[in-house]
Tab-separated table of C-alpha atoms in Angstrom:
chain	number	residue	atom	x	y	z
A	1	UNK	CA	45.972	54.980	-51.429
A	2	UNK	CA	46.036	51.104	-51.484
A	3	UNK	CA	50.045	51.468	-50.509
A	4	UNK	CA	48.898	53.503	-47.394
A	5	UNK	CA	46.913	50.872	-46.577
A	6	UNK	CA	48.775	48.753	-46.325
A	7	UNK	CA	51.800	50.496	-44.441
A	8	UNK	CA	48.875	51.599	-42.115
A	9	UNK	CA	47.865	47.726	-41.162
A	10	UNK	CA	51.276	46.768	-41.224
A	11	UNK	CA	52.236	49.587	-39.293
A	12	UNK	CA	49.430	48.226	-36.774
A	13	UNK	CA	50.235	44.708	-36.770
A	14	UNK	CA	54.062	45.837	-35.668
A	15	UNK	CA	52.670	48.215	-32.804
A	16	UNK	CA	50.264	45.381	-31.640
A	17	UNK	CA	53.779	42.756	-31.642
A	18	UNK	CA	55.482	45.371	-30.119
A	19	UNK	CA	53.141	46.265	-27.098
A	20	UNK	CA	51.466	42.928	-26.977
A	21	UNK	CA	54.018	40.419	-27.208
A	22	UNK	CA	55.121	39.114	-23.546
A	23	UNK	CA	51.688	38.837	-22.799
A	24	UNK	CA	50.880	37.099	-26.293
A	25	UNK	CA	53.816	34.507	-25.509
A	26	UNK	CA	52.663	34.327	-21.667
A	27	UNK	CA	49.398	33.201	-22.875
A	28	UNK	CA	50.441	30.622	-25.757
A	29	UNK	CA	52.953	29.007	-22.735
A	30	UNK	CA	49.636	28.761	-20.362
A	31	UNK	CA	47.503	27.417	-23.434
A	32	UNK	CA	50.154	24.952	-24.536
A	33	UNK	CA	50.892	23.772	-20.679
A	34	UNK	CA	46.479	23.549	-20.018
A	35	UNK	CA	46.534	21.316	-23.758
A	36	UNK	CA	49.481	19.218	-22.215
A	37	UNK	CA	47.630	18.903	-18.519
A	38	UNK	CA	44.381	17.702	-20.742
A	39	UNK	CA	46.487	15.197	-22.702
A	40	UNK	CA	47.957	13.569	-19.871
A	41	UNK	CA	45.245	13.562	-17.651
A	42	UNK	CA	42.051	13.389	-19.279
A	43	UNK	CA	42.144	12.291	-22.342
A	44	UNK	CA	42.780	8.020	-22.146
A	45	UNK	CA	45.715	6.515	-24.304
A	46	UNK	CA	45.245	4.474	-27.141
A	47	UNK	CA	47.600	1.358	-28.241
A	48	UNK	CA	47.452	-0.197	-32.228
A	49	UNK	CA	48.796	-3.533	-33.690
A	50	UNK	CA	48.985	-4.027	-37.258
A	51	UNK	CA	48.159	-7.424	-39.342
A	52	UNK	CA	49.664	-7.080	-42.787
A	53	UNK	CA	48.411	-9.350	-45.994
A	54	UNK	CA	48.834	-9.750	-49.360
A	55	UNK	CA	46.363	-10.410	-52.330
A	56	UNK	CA	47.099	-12.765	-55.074
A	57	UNK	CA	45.198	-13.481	-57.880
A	58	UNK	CA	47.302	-15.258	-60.487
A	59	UNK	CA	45.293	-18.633	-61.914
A	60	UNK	CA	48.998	-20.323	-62.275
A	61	UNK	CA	50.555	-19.988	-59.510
A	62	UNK	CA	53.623	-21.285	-61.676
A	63	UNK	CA	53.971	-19.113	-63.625
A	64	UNK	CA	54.628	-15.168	-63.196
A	65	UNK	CA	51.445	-12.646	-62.638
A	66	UNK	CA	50.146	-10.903	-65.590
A	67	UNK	CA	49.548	-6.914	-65.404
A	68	UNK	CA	45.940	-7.822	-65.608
A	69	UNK	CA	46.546	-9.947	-62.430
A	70	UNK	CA	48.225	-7.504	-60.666
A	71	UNK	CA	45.183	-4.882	-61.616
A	72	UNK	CA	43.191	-7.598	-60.010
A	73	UNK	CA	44.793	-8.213	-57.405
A	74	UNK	CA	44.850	-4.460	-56.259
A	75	UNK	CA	40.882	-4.293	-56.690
A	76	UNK	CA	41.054	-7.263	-54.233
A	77	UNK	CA	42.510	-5.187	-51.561
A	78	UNK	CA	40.616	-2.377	-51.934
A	79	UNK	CA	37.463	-5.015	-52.218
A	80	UNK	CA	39.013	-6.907	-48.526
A	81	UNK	CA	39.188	-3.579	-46.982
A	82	UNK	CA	35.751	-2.890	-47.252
A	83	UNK	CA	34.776	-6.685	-46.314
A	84	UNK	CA	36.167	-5.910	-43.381
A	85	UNK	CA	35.203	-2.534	-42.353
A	86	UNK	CA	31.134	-3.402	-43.456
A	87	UNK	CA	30.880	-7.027	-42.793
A	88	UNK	CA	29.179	-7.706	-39.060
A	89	UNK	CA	29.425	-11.125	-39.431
A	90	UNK	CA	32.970	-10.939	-39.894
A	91	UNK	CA	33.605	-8.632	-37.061
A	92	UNK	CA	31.552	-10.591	-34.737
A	93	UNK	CA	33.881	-13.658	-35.577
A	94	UNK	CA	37.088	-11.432	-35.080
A	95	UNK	CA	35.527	-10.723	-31.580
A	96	UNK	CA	34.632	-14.291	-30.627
A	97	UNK	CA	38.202	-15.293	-31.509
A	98	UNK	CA	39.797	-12.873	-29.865
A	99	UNK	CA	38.355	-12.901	-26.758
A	100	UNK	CA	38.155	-9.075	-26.369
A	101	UNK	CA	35.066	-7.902	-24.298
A	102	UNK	CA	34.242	-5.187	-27.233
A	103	UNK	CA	31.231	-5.176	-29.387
A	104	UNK	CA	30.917	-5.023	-32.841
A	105	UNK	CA	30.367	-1.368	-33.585
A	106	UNK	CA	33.649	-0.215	-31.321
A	107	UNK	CA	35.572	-2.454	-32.982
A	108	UNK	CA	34.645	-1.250	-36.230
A	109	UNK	CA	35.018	2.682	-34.930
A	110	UNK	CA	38.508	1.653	-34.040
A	111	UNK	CA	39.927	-0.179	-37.166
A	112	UNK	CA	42.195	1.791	-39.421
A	113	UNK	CA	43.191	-0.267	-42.821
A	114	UNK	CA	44.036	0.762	-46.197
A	115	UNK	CA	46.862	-0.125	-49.139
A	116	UNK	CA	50.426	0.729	-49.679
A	117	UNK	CA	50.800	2.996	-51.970
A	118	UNK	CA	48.015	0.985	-54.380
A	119	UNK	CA	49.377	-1.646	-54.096
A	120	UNK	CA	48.464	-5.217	-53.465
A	121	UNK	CA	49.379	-5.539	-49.933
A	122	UNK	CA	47.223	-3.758	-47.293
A	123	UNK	CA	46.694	-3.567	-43.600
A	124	UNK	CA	44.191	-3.692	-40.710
A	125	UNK	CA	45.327	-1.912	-37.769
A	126	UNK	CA	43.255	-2.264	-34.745
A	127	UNK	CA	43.293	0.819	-31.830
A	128	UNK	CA	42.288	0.003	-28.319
A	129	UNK	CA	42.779	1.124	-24.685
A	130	UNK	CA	44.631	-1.693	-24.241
A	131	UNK	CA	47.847	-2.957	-25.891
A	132	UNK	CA	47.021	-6.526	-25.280
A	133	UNK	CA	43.467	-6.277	-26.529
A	134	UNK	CA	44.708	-4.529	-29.961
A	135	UNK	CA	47.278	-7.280	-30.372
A	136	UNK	CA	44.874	-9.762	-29.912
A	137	UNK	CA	42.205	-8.118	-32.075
A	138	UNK	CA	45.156	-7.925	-34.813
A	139	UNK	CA	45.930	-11.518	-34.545
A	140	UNK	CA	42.385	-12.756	-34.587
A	141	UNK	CA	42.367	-10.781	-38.178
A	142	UNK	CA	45.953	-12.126	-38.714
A	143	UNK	CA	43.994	-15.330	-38.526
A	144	UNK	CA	40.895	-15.421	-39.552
A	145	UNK	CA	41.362	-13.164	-42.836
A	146	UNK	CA	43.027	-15.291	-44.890
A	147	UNK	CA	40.184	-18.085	-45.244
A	148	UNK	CA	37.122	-15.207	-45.061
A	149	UNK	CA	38.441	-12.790	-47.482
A	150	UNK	CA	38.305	-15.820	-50.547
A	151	UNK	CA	35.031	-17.143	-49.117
A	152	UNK	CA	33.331	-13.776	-49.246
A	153	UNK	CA	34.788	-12.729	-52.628
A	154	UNK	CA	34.802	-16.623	-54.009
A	155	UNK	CA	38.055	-15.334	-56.062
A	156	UNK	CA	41.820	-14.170	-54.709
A	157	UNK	CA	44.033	-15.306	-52.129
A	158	UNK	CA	44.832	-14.058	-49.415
A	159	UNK	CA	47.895	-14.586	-47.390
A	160	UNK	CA	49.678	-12.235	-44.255
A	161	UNK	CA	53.104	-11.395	-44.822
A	162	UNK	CA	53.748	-9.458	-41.094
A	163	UNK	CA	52.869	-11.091	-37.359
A	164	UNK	CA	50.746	-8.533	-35.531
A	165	UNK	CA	53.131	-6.994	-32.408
A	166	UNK	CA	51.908	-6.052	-29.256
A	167	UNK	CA	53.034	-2.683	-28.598
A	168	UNK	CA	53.161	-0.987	-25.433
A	169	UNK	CA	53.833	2.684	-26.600
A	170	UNK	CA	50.457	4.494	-26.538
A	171	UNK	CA	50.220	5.595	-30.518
A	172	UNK	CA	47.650	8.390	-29.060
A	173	UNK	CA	46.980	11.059	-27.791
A	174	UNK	CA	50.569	12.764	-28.398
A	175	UNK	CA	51.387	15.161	-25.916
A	176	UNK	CA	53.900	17.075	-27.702
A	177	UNK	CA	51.847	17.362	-30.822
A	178	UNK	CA	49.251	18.593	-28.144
A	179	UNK	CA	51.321	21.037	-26.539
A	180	UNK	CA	52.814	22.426	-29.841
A	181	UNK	CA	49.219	23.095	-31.024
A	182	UNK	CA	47.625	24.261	-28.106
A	183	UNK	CA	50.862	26.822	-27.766
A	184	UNK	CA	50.273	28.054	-31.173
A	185	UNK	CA	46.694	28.473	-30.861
A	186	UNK	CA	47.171	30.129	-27.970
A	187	UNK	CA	49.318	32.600	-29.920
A	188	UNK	CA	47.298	32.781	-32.450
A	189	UNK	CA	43.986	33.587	-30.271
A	190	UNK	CA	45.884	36.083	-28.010
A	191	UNK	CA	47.620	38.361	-31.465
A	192	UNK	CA	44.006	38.430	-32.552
A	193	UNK	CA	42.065	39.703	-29.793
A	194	UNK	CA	45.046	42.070	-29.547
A	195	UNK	CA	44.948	43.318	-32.605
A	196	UNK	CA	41.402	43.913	-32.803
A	197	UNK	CA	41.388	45.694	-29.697
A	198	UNK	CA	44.284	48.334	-30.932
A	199	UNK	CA	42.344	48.679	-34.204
A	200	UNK	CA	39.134	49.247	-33.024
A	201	UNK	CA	40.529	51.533	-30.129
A	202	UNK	CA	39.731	54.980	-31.294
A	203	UNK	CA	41.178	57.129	-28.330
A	204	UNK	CA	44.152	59.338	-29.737
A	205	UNK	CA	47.416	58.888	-27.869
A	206	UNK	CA	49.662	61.137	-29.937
A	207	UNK	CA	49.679	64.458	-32.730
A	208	UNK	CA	49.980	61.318	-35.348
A	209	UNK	CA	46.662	59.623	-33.925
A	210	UNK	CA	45.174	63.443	-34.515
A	211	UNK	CA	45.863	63.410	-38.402
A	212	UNK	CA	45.715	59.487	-39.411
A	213	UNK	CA	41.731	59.277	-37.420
A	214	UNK	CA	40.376	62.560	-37.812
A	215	UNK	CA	42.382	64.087	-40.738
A	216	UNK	CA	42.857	67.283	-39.541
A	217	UNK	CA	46.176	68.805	-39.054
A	218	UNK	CA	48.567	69.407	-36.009
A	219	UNK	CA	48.890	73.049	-35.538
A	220	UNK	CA	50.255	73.225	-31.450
A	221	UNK	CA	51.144	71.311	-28.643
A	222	UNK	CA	50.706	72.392	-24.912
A	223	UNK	CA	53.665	71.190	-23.217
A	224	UNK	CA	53.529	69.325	-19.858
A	225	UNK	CA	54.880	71.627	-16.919
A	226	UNK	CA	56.580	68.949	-14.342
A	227	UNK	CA	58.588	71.030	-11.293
A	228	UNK	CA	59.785	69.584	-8.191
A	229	UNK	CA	57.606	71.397	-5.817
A	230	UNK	CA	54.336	70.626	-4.553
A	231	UNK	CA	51.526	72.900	-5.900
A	232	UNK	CA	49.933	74.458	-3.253
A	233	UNK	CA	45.913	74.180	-3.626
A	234	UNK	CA	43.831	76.802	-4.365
A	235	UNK	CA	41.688	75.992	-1.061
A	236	UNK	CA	45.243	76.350	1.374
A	237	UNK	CA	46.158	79.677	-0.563
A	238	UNK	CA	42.458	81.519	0.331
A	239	UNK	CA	42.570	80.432	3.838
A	240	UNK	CA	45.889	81.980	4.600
A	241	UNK	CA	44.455	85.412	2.697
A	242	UNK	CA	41.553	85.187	5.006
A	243	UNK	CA	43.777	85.008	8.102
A	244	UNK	CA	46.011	87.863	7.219
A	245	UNK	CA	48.885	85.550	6.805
């Protein structure tokens, strides 16, 4: 029973492909080409720049970090990443020497940091509108980080290891990615309403639709009579009785 099933929705999902399919692909196209319109139109480009540092926290700085120092020194970045992302005052000094019309709680919606890979090292990437106001965001953290960090934590140093770059490549939205999703959601949307719409249709189309809905077996079928003369109507035929014809 379960096997029949199966063969019955599988059998259903093939019929649906089968029917359904230029029109499922015609409306995936016309989704994915409305999501790329949207993209490019409507939806406002974003540029990032990307200040790198590194924590240290070795007492000696002659001689080599311990395992317990490079434990600490990982807690560090984790600990700066959350300086940064919480502290106002911070961010209001990042502003100020940036020069960036932006207050504090955009900039804070906008910045994107974490560690690589647990690490010591982490990042602060800044997304704007503007490619020159995310590079000079980045730089004012490129700058400024290295002397807060140690004064908030009163342990650590902190030191950048990568210039922030001003890059003129939006990094979002992607229109591609976009397109590729709204095409496949498209798809997606279109199979389903399709497929619904054969399964819940109960009409019967053919001797098979007779036994698989109502059970009952096929025991005749009344043939179509096509010819290639035009009936005459019952109407015409009385008339020409009537007038002796």
């Amino acid at each position: 029973m379960e096997n029949n099933e199966n063969q019955a929705s599988l059998a259903a999902v093939l019929f649906v492909l089968k029917r359904r399919m230029a029109a499922v692909c015609v409306i995936g196209v016309a989704v994915a080409m409305v999501f790329a319109l949207v993209t490019a139109f409507f939806i406002p480009p974003k540029y990032a720049s990307t200040a790198k540092f590194y924590v240290n926290n070795t007492s000696d700085q002659q001689s080599s970090p311990s395992s317990q120092d490079i434990n600490a020194s990982k807690s560090l970045a984790e600990s700066s990443i959350v300086i940064v992302k919480n502290s106002t005052a911070l961010l209001e000094r990042i502003i100020e020497k940036s020069g960036v019309d932006v207050d504090v709680e955009t900039l804070r919606a906008n910045i994107t940091a974490g560690t690589y890979s647990r690490t010591e090292a982490f990042y602060i990437s800044v997304e704007m509108p503007s490619a020159s106001a995310a590079y000079k965001l980045a730089y004012a953290f490129y700058e400024i980080l290295p002397d807060a960090i140690p004064e908030s934590i009163n342990v650590g140093e902190v030191s950048p290891f990568d210039v922030p770059l001003k890059v003129d490549e939006p990094v979002s939205p992607s229109i591609i990615l976009n397109t590729i999703v709204g095409g496949v959601l498209g798809i997606a949307v279109a199979f389903l309403v399709f497929f619904l719409k054969e399964v819940l249709d109960n009409t019967i189309y053919t001797e098979e639709d007779i036994r698989d809905k109502m059970g009952y077996p096929v025991i005749g079928l009344i043939p179509t009579i096509v010819t290639d003369q035009p009936q005459k109507s019952s109407v015409s035929v009385k008339l020409k009785r009537r007038s002796g014809k």
